[in-house]
Coordinates of C-alpha atoms in Angstrom, one line a residue:
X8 CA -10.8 -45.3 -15.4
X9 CA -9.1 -47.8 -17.6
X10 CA -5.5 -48.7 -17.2
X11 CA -3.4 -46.4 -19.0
X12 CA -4.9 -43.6 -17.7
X13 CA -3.6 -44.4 -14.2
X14 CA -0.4 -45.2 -15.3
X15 CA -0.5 -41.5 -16.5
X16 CA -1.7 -40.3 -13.2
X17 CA 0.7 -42.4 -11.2
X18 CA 3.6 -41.5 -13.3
X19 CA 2.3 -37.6 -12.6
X20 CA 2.1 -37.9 -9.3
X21 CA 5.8 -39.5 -9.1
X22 CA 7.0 -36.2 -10.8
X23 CA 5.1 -33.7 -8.4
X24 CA 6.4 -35.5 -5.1
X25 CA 9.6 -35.7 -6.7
X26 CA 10.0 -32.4 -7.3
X27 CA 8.4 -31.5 -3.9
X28 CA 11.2 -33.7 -2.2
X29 CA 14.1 -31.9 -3.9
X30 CA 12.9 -28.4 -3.4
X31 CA 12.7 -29.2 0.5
X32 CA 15.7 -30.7 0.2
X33 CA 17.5 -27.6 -1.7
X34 CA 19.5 -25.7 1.0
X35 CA 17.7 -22.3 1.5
X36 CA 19.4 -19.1 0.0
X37 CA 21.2 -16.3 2.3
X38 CA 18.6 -13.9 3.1
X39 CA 20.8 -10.1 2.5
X40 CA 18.1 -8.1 3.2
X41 CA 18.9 -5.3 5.3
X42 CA 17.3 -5.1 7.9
X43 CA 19.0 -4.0 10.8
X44 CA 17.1 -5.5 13.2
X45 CA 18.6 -6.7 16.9
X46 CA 15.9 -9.9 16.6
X47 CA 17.7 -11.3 13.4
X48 CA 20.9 -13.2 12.7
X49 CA 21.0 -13.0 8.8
X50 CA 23.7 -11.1 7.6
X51 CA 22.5 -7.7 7.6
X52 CA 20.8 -8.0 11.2
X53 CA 22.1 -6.0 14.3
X54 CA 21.8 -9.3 16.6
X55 CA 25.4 -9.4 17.3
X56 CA 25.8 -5.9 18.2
X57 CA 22.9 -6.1 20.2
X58 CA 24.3 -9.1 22.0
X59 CA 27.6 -7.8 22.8
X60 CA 26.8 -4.2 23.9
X61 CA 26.6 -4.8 27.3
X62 CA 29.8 -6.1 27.3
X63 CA 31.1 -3.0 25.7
X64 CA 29.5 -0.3 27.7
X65 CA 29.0 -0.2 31.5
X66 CA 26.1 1.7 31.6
X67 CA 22.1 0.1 31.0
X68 CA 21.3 -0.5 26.9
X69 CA 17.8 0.4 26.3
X70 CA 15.8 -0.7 23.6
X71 CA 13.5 2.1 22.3
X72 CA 10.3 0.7 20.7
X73 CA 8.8 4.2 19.9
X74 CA 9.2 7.4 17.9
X75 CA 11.9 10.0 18.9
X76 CA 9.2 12.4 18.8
X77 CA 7.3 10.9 21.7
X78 CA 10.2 9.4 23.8
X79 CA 11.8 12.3 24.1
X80 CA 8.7 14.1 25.3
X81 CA 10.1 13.6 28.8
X82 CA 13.2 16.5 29.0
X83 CA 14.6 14.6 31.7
X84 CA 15.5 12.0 29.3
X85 CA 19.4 11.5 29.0
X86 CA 21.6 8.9 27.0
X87 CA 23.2 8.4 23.9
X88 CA 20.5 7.9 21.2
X89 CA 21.7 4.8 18.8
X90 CA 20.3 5.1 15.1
X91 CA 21.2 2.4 12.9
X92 CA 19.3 1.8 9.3
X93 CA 19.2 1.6 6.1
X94 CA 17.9 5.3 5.6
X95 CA 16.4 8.0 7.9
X96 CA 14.1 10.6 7.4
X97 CA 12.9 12.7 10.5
X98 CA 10.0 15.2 10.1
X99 CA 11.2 18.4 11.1
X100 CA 9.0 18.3 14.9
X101 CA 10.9 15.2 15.5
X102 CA 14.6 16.2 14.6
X103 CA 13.7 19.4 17.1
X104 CA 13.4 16.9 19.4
X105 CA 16.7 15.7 19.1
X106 CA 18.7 18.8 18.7
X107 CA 17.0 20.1 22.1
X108 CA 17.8 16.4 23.5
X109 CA 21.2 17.0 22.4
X110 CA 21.4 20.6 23.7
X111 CA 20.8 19.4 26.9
X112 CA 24.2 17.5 27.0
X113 CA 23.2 14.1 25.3
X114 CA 24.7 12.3 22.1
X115 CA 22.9 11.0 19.1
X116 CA 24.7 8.8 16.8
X117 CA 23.5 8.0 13.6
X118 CA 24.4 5.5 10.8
X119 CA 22.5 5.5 7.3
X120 CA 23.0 6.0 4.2
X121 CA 22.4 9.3 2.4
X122 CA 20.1 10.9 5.5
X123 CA 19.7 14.9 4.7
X124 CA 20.2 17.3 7.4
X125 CA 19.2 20.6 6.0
X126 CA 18.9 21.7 9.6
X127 CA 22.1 21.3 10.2
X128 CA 23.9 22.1 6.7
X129 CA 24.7 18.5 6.1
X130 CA 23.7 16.6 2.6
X131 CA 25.4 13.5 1.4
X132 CA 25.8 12.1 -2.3
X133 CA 26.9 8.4 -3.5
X134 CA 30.3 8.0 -4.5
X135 CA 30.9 6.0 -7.2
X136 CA 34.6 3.9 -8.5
X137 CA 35.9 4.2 -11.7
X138 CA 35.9 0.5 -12.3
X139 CA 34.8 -2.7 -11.0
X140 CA 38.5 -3.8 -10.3
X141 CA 38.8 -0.9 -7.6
X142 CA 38.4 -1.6 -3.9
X143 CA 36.3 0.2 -1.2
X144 CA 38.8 1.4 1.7
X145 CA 37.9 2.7 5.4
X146 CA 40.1 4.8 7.4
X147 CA 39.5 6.9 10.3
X148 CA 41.2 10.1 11.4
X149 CA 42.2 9.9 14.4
X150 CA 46.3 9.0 15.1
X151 CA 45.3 6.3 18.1
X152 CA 44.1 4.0 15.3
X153 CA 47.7 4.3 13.7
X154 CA 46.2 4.8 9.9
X155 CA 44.9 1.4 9.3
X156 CA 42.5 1.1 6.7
X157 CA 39.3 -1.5 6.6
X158 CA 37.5 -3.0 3.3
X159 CA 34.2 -4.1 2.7
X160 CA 33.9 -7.5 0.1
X161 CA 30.4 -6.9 -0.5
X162 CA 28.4 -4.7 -2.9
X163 CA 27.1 -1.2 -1.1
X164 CA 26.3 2.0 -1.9
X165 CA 29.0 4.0 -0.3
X166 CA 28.1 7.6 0.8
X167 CA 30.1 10.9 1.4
X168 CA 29.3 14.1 3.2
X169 CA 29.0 16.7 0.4
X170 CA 28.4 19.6 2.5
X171 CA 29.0 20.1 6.5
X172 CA 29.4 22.8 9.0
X173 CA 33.3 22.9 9.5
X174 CA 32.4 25.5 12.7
X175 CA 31.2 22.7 14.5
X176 CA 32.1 19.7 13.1
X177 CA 35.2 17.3 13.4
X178 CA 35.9 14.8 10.3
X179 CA 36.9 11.2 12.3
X180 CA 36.6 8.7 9.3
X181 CA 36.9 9.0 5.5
X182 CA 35.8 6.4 2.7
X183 CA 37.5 6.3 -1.0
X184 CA 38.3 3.6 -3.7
X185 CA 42.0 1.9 -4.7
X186 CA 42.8 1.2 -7.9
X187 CA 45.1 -2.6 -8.3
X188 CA 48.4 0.1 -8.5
X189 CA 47.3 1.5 -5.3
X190 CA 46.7 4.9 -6.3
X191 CA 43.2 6.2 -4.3
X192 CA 40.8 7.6 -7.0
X193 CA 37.8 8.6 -5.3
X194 CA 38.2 9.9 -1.7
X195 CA 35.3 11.4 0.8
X196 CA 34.4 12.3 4.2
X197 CA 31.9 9.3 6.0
X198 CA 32.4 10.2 9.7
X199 CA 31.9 13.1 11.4
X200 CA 31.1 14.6 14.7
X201 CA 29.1 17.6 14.7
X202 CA 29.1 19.6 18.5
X203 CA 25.7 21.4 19.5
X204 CA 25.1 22.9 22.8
X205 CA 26.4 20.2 25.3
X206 CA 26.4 17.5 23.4
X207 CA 26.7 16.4 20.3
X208 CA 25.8 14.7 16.7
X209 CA 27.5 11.6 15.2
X210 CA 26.9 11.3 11.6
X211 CA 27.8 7.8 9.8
X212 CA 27.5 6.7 6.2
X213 CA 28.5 3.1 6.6
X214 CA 25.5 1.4 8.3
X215 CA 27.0 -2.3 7.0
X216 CA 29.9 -1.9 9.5
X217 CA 27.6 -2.2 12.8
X218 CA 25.5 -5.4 11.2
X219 CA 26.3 -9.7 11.9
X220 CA 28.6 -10.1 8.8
X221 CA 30.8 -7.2 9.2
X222 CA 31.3 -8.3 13.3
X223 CA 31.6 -12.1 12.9
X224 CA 34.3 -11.4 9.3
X225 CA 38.0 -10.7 10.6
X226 CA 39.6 -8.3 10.9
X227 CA 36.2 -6.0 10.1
X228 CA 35.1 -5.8 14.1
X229 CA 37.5 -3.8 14.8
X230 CA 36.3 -1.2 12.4
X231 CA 33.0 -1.5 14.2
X232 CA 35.3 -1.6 17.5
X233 CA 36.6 1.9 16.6
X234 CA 33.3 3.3 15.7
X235 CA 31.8 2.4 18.6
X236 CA 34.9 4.0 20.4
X237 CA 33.3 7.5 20.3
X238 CA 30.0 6.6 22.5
X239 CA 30.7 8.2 25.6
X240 CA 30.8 5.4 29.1
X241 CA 28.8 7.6 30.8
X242 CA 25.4 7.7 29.3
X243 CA 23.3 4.9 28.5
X244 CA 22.8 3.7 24.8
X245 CA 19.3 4.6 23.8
X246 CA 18.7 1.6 20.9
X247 CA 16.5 2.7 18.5
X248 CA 13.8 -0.1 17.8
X249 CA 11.5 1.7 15.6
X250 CA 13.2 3.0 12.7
X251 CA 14.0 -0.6 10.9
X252 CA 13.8 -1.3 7.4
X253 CA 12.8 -4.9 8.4
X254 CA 9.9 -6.3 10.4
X255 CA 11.1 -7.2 14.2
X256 CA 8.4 -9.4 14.6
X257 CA 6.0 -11.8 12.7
X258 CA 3.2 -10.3 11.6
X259 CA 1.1 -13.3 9.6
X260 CA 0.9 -16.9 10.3
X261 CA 1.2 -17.0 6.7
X262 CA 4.7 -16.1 7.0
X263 CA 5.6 -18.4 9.6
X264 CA 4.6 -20.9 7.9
X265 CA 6.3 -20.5 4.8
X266 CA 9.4 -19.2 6.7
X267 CA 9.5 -22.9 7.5
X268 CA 10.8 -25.0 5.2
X269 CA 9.4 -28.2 6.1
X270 CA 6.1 -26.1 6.7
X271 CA 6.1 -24.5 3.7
X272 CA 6.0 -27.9 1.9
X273 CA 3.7 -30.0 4.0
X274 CA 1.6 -26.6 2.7
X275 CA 2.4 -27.3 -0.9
X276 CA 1.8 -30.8 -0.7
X277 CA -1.9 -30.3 1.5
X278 CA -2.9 -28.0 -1.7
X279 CA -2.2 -30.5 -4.2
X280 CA -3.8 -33.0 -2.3
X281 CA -7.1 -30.7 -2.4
X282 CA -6.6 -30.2 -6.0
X283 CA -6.5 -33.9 -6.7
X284 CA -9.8 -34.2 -4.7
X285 CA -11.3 -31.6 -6.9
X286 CA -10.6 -32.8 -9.7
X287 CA -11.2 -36.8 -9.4
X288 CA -14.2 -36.2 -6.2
X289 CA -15.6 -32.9 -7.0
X290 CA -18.5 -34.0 -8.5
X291 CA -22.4 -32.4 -8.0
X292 CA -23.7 -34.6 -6.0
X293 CA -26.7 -32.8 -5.3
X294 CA -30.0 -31.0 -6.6
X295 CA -29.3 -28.0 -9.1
X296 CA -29.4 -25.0 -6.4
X297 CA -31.8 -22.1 -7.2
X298 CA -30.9 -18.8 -8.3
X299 CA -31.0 -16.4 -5.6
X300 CA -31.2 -12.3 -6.4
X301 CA -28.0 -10.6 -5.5
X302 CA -28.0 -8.5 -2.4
X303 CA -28.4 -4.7 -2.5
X304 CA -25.5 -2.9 -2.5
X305 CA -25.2 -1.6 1.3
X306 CA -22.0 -0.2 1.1
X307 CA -22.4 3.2 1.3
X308 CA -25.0 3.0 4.1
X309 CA -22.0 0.4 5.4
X310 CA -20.0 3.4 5.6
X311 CA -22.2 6.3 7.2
X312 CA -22.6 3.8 10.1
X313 CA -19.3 3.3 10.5
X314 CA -18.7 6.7 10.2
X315 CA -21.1 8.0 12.5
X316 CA -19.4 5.0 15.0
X317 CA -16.3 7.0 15.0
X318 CA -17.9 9.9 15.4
X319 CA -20.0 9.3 18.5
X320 CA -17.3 7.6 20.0
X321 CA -14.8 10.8 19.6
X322 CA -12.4 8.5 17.8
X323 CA -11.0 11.2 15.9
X324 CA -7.3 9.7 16.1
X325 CA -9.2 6.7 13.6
X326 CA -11.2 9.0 11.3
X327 CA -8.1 11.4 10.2
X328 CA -5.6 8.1 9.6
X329 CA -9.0 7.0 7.5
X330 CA -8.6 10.7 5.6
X331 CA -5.3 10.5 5.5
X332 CA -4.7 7.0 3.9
X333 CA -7.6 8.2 1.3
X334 CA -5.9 11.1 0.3
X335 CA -2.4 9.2 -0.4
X336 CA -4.4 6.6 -2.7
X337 CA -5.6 9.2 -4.3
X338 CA -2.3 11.1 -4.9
X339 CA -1.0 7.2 -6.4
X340 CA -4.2 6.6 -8.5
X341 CA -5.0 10.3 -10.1
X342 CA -2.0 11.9 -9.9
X343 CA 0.5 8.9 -10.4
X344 CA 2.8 9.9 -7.8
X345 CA 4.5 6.8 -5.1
X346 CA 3.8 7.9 -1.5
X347 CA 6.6 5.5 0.2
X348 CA 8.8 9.1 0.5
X349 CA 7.5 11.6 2.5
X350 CA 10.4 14.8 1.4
X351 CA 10.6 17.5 -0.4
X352 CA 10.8 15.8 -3.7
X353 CA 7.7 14.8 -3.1
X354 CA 6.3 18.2 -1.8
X355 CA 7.7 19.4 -5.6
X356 CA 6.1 16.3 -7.9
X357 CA 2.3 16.9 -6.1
X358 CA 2.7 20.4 -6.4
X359 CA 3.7 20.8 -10.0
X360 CA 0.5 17.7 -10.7
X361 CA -2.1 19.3 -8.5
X362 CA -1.8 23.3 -9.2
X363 CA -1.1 23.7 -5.8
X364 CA 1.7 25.8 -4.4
X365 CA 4.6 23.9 -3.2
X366 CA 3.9 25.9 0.7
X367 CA 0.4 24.5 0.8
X368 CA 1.1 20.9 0.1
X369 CA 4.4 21.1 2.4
X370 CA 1.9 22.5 5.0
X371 CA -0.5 19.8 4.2
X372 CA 1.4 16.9 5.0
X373 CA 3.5 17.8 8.3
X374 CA 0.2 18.2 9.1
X375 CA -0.1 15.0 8.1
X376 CA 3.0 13.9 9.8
X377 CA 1.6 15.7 13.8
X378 CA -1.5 14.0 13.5
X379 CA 0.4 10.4 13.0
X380 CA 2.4 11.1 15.9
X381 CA -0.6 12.1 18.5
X382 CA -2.2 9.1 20.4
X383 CA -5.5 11.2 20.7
X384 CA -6.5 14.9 18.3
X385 CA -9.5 17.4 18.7
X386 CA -12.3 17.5 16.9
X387 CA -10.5 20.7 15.7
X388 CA -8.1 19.4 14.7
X389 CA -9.7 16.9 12.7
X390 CA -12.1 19.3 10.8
X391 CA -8.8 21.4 9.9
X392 CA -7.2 18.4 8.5
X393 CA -10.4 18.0 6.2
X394 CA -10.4 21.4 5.5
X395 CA -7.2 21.2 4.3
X396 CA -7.5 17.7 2.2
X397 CA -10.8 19.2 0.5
X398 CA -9.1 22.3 -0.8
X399 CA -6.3 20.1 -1.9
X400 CA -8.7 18.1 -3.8
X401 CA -10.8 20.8 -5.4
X402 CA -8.3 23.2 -6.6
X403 CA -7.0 19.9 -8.7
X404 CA -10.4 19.5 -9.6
X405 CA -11.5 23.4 -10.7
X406 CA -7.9 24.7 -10.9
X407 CA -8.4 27.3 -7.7

C-alpha cells in the first residue's frame, strides 16, 4: 500500500468518526408518538396520570393487562373501567360485556378519537377550522366550572359526536374553533354521559387531555382535573393496559440497543470496523471449497410434521391462529385489501372483491375475532373455522 493511498484512507476514516461523533452528539428529537402508555414519559404517554391517580381517588387503581372480553368474564367484577387511546374498536361479544358490566351498576369511561358505537346510536365525525389562524377551544357544561374554556397548542384531530341518544344521554363538554375576532365558527359536542341500567357510559373525544404534556402545561391540568371529576370515589379505577397504540414493553434487544444513544453508535461504529476488516483482511486464505449439491426441498414434508405436531397434541388454539393469519395474507396479497381494520368497511371492500355476501364474510371474521379471544377451542370448532375459510376461498376462486 504505497503512501498516498493511506493518506486517502486516513483522511476517510477522519470523516466517518467525525460524523459518528456529531450524530451522538446531536440532541435526540421529541418522540410525539401516541402512545398512551402509563410506562412512558414522552409527551403523549399516560405516566403522569398514572402516577397521580392514587392521589386523586381513594379507592385501589388497577392495571388491567387483558381483554375486556375475558376480564369481565367474572360478573362479580365492579369498578370504573378507564379506556384511554388513540382509537377503539370493540367486537360486538366484547362491548356486550361492558354494557352488561355497566348494567350491573359500574362506569366505563372512554377517551378516543372517533370510536363508533352503533350499539348504542353514537358516531362521531372530525371537525375541521376554517383556517389555520383559528384556535381550538374546550369548555364543559356544567355551571361548577364557571364557563372557562381550555386550548390545546398542538396539532390534533378534533372529534364531535354527530349522532347520540338524547334519552339517555347528558352533553358535559363541548369542543369548537375561534376565529382572531372571537367569533366561534365551528362548535360540537365532545363529552357526554350516556346512563344504562345502573350505571353508566362516559364518552370522550379528547384523548390528548389525559396524556404527560397536557398535565405537566399550565393551566391544561385542570381541564384533565375536571374530566376526571365525573369518576365516581366509590369504585375502583379499572386501567386499561391492553388497548395501547404503543408497545408497554421492549420487545427486541434490537430496540434497546438502538433506543440507546451511546449504544446505538458503539453499534455503528463495531459495523464499520467489520467492514474495514472485510475489505483490507478478507482475503481467501484457503483451498477453493468444493461444490456441494443443494439440499432437497423438505418444506412441505417440513410442514405435514408440523402439522400433524399440532394435531396430536390437540393444540387447536395454534392451528386456527395458523389459518387465520393465512387467510389475512391472502386477503393483502390477492385481493389487495390492508387487514390493520377489522370493521365494517372492511366487511364491505372483501365482499364486493371476493363475490361473497357481505353476511358471510361479517360472519367469517367475528368468527375470527371468538376464536382470538379463547385460550383453548374444540376440534369443532376448529374444522368450522376451515370450513368456513375454504368456502371463502373457493367461491373467489369458481365464483359460487
Amino acid at each position: 500500500m504505497d503512501k498516498q493511498t493511506k493518506i486517502y484512507i486516513g483522511a476517510f476514516l477522519v470523516l466517518i468518526f467525525g460524523f459518528i461523533y456529531l450524530k451522538s452528539t446531536e440532541k435526540k428529537p421529541i418522540n410525539w408518538f401516541p402512545s398512551y402508555v402509563s410506562k412512558h414519559r414522552i409527551p403523549y404517554g399516560t405516566f403522569v396520570l398514572r402516577k397521580e391517580m392514587p392521589n386523586l381517588f381513594s379507592n385501589e387503581i388497577k392495571d388491567i393487562h387483558t381483554p375486556p372480553y375475558v376480564y369481565l368474564e367474572d360478573s362479580t367484577r365492579v369498578g370504573t373501567y378507564f379506556f384511554v387511546d388513540e382509537a377503539l374498536n370493540f367486537g360486538d361479544a366484547e362491548f356486550l360485556r361492558l354494557l352488561k358490566f355497566v348494567e350491573r351498576g359500574n362506569d366505563v369511561f372512554i377517551s378516543t378519537h372517533g370510536i363508533q358505537i352503533d350499539t348504542l346510536n353514537f358516531k362521531t365525525e372530525r371537525l375541521v377550522s376554517k383556517n389555520l389562524e383559528e384556535n381550538v377551544f374546550f369548555k364543559f357544561k356544567n355551571k361548577v366550572f364557571k364557563g372557562k374554556e381550555y386550548s390545546f397548542d398542538r396539532p390534533f384531530v378534533n372529534h364531535v359526536f354527530t349522532k347520540i341518544d338524547t334519552l339517555n344521554t347528558t352533553v358535559l363538554g363541548i369542543t369548537g374553533y375561534v376565529n382572531t375576532k372571537g367569533e366561534r365558527t365551528e362548535e360540537g359536542v365532545n363529552f357526554v354521559k350516556f346512563s344504562y341500567g345502573k350505571g353508566h357510559f362516559y364518552f370522550h373525544t379528547f384523548p390528548e387531555v389525559l396524556t404527560n404534556y397536557t398535565i405537566l402545561k399550565s393551566p391544561n391540568q385542570q381541564h384533565t382535573a375536571n374530566v376526571l371529576s365525573y369518576l365516581r370515589e366509590d369504585l375502583p379505577i379499572l386501567w386499561d393496559s391492553y388497548y395501547k397504540t404503543g408497545k408497554s414493553k421492549i420487545t427486541s434487544p434490537i430496540y434497546y440497543l438502538l433506543n440507546s444513544k451511546y449504544l446505538k453508535w458503539a453499534y455503528y461504529t463495531t459495523l464499520i470496523g467489520v467492514l474495514f476488516f472485510i475489505i483490507f483482511e478478507g482475503k481467501r486464505k484457503q483451498r477453493s471449497i468444493p461444490i456441494l449439491l443443494p439440499l432437497k426441498n423438505q418444506t412441505v414434508a417440513f410442514t405435514r410434521t408440523i402439522a400433524n405436531m399440532y394435531f396430536e397434541k390437540q393444540e387447536h388454539k395454534n392451528i386456527a391462529e395458523h389459518k387465520i393469519s393465512y387467510l389475512l395474507a391472502f386477503i393483502r396479497t390477492k385481493l389487495h385489501i390492508p387487514t390493520t381494520t377489522i370493521d365494517t368497511a372492511f366487511y364491505k371492500y372483501v365482499a364486493s372483491r371476493s363475490g361473497n355476501s357481505y353476511e358471510s364474510v361479517e360472519k367469517l371474521f367475528q368468527f375470527c375475532e371468538q376464536i382470538h379471544l379463547k385460550n383453548q377451542i374444540t376440534s369443532e370448532e376448529l374444522v368450522k373455522l376451515n370450513k368456513m375459510i375454504e368456502k371463502f376461498k373457493k367461491t373467489i376462486q369458481y365464483g359460487k
